[in-house]
mmCIF file of C-alpha atoms and ligand atoms in Angstrom:
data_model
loop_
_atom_site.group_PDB
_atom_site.id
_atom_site.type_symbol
_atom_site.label_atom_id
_atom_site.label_comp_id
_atom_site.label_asym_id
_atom_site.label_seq_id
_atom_site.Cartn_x
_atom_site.Cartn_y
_atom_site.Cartn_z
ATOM 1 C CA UNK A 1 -47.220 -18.472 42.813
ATOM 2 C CA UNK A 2 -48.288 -19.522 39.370
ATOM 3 C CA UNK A 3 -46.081 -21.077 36.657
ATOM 4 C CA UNK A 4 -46.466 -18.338 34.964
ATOM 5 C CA UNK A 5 -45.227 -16.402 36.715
ATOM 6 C CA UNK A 6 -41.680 -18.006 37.692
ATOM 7 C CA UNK A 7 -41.700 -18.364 33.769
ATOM 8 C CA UNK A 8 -42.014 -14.374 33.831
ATOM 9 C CA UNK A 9 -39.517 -13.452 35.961
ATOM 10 C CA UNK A 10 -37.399 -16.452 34.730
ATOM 11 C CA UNK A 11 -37.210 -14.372 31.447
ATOM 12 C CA UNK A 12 -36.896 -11.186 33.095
ATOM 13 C CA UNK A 13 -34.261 -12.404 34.977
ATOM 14 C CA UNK A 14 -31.981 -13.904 32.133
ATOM 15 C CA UNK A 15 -32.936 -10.593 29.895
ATOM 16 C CA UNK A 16 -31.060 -8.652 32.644
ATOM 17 C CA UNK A 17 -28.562 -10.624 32.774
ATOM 18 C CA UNK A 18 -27.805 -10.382 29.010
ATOM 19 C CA UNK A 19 -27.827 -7.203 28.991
ATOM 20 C CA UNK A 20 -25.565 -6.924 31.856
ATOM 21 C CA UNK A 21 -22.847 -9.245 30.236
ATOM 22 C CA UNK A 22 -23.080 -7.391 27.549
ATOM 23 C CA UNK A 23 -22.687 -4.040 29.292
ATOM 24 C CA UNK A 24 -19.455 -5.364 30.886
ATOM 25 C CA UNK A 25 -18.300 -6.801 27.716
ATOM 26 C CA UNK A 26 -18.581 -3.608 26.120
ATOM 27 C CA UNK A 27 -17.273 -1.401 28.693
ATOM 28 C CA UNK A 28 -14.109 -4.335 28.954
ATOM 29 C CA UNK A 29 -13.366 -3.788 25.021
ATOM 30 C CA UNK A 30 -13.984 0.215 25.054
ATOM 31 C CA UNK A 31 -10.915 0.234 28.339
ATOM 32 C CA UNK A 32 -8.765 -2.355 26.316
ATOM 33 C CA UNK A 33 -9.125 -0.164 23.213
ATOM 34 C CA UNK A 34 -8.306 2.807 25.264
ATOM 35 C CA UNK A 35 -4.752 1.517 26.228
ATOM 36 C CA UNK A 36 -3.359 1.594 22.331
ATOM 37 C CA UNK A 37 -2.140 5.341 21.298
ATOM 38 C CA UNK A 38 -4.103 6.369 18.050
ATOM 39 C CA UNK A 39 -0.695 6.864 16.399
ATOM 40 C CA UNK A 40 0.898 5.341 13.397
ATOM 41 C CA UNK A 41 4.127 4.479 13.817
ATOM 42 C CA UNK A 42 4.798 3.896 10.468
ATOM 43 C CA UNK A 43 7.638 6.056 8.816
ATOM 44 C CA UNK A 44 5.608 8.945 6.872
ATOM 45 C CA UNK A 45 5.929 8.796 3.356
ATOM 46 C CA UNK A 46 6.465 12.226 2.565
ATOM 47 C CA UNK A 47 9.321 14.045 3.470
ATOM 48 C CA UNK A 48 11.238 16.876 3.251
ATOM 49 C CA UNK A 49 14.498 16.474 1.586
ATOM 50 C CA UNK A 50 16.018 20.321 1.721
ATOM 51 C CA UNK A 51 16.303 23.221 0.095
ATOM 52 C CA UNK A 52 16.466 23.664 -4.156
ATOM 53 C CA UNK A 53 19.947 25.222 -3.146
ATOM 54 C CA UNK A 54 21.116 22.186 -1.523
ATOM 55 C CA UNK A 55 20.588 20.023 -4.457
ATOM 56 C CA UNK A 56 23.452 20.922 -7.459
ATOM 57 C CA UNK A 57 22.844 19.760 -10.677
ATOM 58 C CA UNK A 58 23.544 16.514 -11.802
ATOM 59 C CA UNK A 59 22.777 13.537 -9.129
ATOM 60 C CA UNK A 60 22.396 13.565 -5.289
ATOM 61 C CA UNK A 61 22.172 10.553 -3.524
ATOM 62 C CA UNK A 62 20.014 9.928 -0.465
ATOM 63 C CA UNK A 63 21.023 7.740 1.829
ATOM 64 C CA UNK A 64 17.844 7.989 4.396
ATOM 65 C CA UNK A 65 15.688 7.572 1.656
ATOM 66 C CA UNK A 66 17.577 5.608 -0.803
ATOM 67 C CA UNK A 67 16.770 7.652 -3.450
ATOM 68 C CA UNK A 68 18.593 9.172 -6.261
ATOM 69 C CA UNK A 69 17.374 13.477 -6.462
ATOM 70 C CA UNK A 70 18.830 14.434 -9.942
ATOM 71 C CA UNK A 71 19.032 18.099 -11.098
ATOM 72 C CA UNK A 72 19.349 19.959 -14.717
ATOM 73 C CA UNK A 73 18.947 23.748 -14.227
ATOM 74 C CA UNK A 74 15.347 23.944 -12.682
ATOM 75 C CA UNK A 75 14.425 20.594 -12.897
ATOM 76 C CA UNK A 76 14.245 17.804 -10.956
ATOM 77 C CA UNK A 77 13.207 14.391 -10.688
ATOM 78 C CA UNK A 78 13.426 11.268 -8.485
ATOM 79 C CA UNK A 79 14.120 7.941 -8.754
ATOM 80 C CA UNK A 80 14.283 5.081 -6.099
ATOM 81 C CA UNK A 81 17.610 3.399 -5.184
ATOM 82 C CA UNK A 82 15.773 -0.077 -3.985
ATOM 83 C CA UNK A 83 16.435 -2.858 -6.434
ATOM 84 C CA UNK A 84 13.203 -4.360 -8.003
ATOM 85 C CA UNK A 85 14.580 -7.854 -7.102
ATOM 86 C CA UNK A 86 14.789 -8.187 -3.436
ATOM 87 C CA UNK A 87 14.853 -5.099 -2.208
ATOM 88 C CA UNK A 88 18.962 -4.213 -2.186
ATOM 89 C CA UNK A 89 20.245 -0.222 -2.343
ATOM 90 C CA UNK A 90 21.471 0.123 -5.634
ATOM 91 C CA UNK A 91 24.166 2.354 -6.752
ATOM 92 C CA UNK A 92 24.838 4.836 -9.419
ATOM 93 C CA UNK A 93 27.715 5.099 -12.047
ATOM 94 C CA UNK A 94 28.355 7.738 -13.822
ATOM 95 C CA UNK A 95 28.771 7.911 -17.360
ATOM 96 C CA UNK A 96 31.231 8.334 -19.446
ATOM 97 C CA UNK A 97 29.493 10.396 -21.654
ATOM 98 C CA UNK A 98 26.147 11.518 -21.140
ATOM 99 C CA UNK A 99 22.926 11.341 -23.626
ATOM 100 C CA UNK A 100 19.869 12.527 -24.247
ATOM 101 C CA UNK A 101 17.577 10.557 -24.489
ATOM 102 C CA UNK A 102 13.542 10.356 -24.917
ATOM 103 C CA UNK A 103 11.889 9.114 -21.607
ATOM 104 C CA UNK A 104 8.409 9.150 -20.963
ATOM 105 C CA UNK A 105 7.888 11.507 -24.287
ATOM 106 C CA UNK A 106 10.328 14.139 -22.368
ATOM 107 C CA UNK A 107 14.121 14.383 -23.046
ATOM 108 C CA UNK A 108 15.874 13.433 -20.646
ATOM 109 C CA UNK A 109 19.827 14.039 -20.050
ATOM 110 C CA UNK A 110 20.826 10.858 -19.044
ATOM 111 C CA UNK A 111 24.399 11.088 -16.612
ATOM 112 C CA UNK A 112 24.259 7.922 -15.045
ATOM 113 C CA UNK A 113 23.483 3.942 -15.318
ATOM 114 C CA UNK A 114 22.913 1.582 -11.532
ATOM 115 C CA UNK A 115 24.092 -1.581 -10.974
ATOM 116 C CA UNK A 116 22.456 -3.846 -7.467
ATOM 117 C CA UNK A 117 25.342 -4.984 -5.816
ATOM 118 C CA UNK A 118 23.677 -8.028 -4.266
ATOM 119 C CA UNK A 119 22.720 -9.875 -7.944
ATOM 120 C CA UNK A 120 24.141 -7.825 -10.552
ATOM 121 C CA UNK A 121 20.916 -6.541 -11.880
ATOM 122 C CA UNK A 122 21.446 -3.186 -13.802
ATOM 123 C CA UNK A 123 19.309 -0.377 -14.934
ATOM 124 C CA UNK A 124 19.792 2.493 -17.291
ATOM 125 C CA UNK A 125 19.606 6.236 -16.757
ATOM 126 C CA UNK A 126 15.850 6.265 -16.575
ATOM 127 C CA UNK A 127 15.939 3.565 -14.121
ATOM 128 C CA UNK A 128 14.667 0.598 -16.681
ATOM 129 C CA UNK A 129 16.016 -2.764 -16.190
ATOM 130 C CA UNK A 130 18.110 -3.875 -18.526
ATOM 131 C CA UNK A 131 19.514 -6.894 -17.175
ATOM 132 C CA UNK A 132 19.692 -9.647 -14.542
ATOM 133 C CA UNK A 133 16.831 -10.785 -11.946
ATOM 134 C CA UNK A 134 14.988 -7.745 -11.296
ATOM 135 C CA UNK A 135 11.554 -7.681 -13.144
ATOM 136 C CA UNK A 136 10.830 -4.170 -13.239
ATOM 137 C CA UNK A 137 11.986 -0.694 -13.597
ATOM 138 C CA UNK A 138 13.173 1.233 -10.560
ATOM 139 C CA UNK A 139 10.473 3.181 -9.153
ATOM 140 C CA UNK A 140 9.844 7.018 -10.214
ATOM 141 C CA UNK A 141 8.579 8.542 -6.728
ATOM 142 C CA UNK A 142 6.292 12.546 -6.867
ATOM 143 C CA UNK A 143 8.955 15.312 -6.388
ATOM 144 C CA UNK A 144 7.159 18.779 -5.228
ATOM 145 C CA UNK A 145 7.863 22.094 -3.060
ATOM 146 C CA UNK A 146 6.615 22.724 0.853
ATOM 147 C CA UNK A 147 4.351 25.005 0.702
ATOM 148 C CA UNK A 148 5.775 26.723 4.209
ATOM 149 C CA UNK A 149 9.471 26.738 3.350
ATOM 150 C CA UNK A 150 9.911 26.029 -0.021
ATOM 151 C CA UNK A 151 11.917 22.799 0.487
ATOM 152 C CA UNK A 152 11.822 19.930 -2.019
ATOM 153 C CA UNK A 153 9.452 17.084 -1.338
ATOM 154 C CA UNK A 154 9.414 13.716 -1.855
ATOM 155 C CA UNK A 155 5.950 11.418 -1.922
ATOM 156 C CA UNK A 156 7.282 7.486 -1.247
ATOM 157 C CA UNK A 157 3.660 6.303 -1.739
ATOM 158 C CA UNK A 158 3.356 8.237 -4.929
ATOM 159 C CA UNK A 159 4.881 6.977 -8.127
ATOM 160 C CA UNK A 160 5.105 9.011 -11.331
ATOM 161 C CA UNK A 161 5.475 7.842 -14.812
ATOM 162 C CA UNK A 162 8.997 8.541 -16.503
ATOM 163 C CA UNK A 163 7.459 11.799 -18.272
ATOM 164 C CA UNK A 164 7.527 13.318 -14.481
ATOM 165 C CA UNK A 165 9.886 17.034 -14.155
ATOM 166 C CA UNK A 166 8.975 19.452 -11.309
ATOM 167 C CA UNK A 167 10.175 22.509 -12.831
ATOM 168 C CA UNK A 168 11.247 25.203 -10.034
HETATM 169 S S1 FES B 1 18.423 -7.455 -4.986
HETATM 170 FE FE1 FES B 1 19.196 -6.397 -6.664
HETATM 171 S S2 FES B 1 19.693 -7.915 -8.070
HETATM 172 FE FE2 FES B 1 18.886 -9.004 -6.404
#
């Protein structure tokens, strides 16, 4: 047998071999990858919060969602209950006397102020900060109607600027 030959098959033989370690390795990841679900579990971020009828006017609290659903005549709109500080529920007081007030270009009638329990930040009506540690407004969150029942829909992921109404 020549050299060159044992070089040949040599080759041939680690080629093979490659490609067989690699054949395993692949066929190893594609059964791994085969024992995790293709689900998310991550809580979806729209969801159905009832029927137009179940919301009177004026303010409706959320628990679930902590999220404030207010209501004048046949609109609505949302704002979030989670503190802009760290993250606290925070809660609504009514006012004494309610205003209207421009917000987002829109009047808006304003029933309520909130006040975070946890560090005393508070917001007005419109959910602006107005003073202690949180930095921001609370957040404005899409309102809209199910298209299969009619039910009122809320988009977590989606923020809206202040000028947002869904008229029903
Ligand atoms: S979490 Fe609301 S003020 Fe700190």
């Amino acid at each position: 047998m020549s050299e060159d030959t044992v070089d040949r098959r040599d080759f041939l033989f680690r080629v093979g071999a490659g490609a067989g370690v690699a054949a395993i390795a692949y066929q190893a990841a594609a059964s791994l990858r085969s024992l995790v679900p293709n689900v998310s579990y991550d809580a979806p971020t729209t969801v159905k919060l009832g029927s137009v009828s179940e919301f009177p006017d004026g303010l409706k609290f959320l628990p679930d969602q902590r999220l404030f659903v207010f209501r004048e005549g046949n609109t609505f709109h949302a704002i979030s209950a989670v503190c802009t500080h760290l993250g606290c529920t925070a809660r609504a007081e009514a006012l004494s006397s309610p205003e209207v007030r421009q917000v987002g270009g829109a009047p808006l009638r304003l029933t309520h102020r909130f006040q975070c329990p946890c560090h005393g930040s508070k917001y007005t009506g419109d959910g602006s900060n107005a003073s202690g540690p949180a930095p921001r407004p609370l957040a404005w969150y899409h309102l809209s109607l199910a298209a299969d029942d009619g039910q009122l829909v809320v988009d977590l992921a989606r923020e809206v600027e202040h000028d947002f109404r869904l008229t029903v």
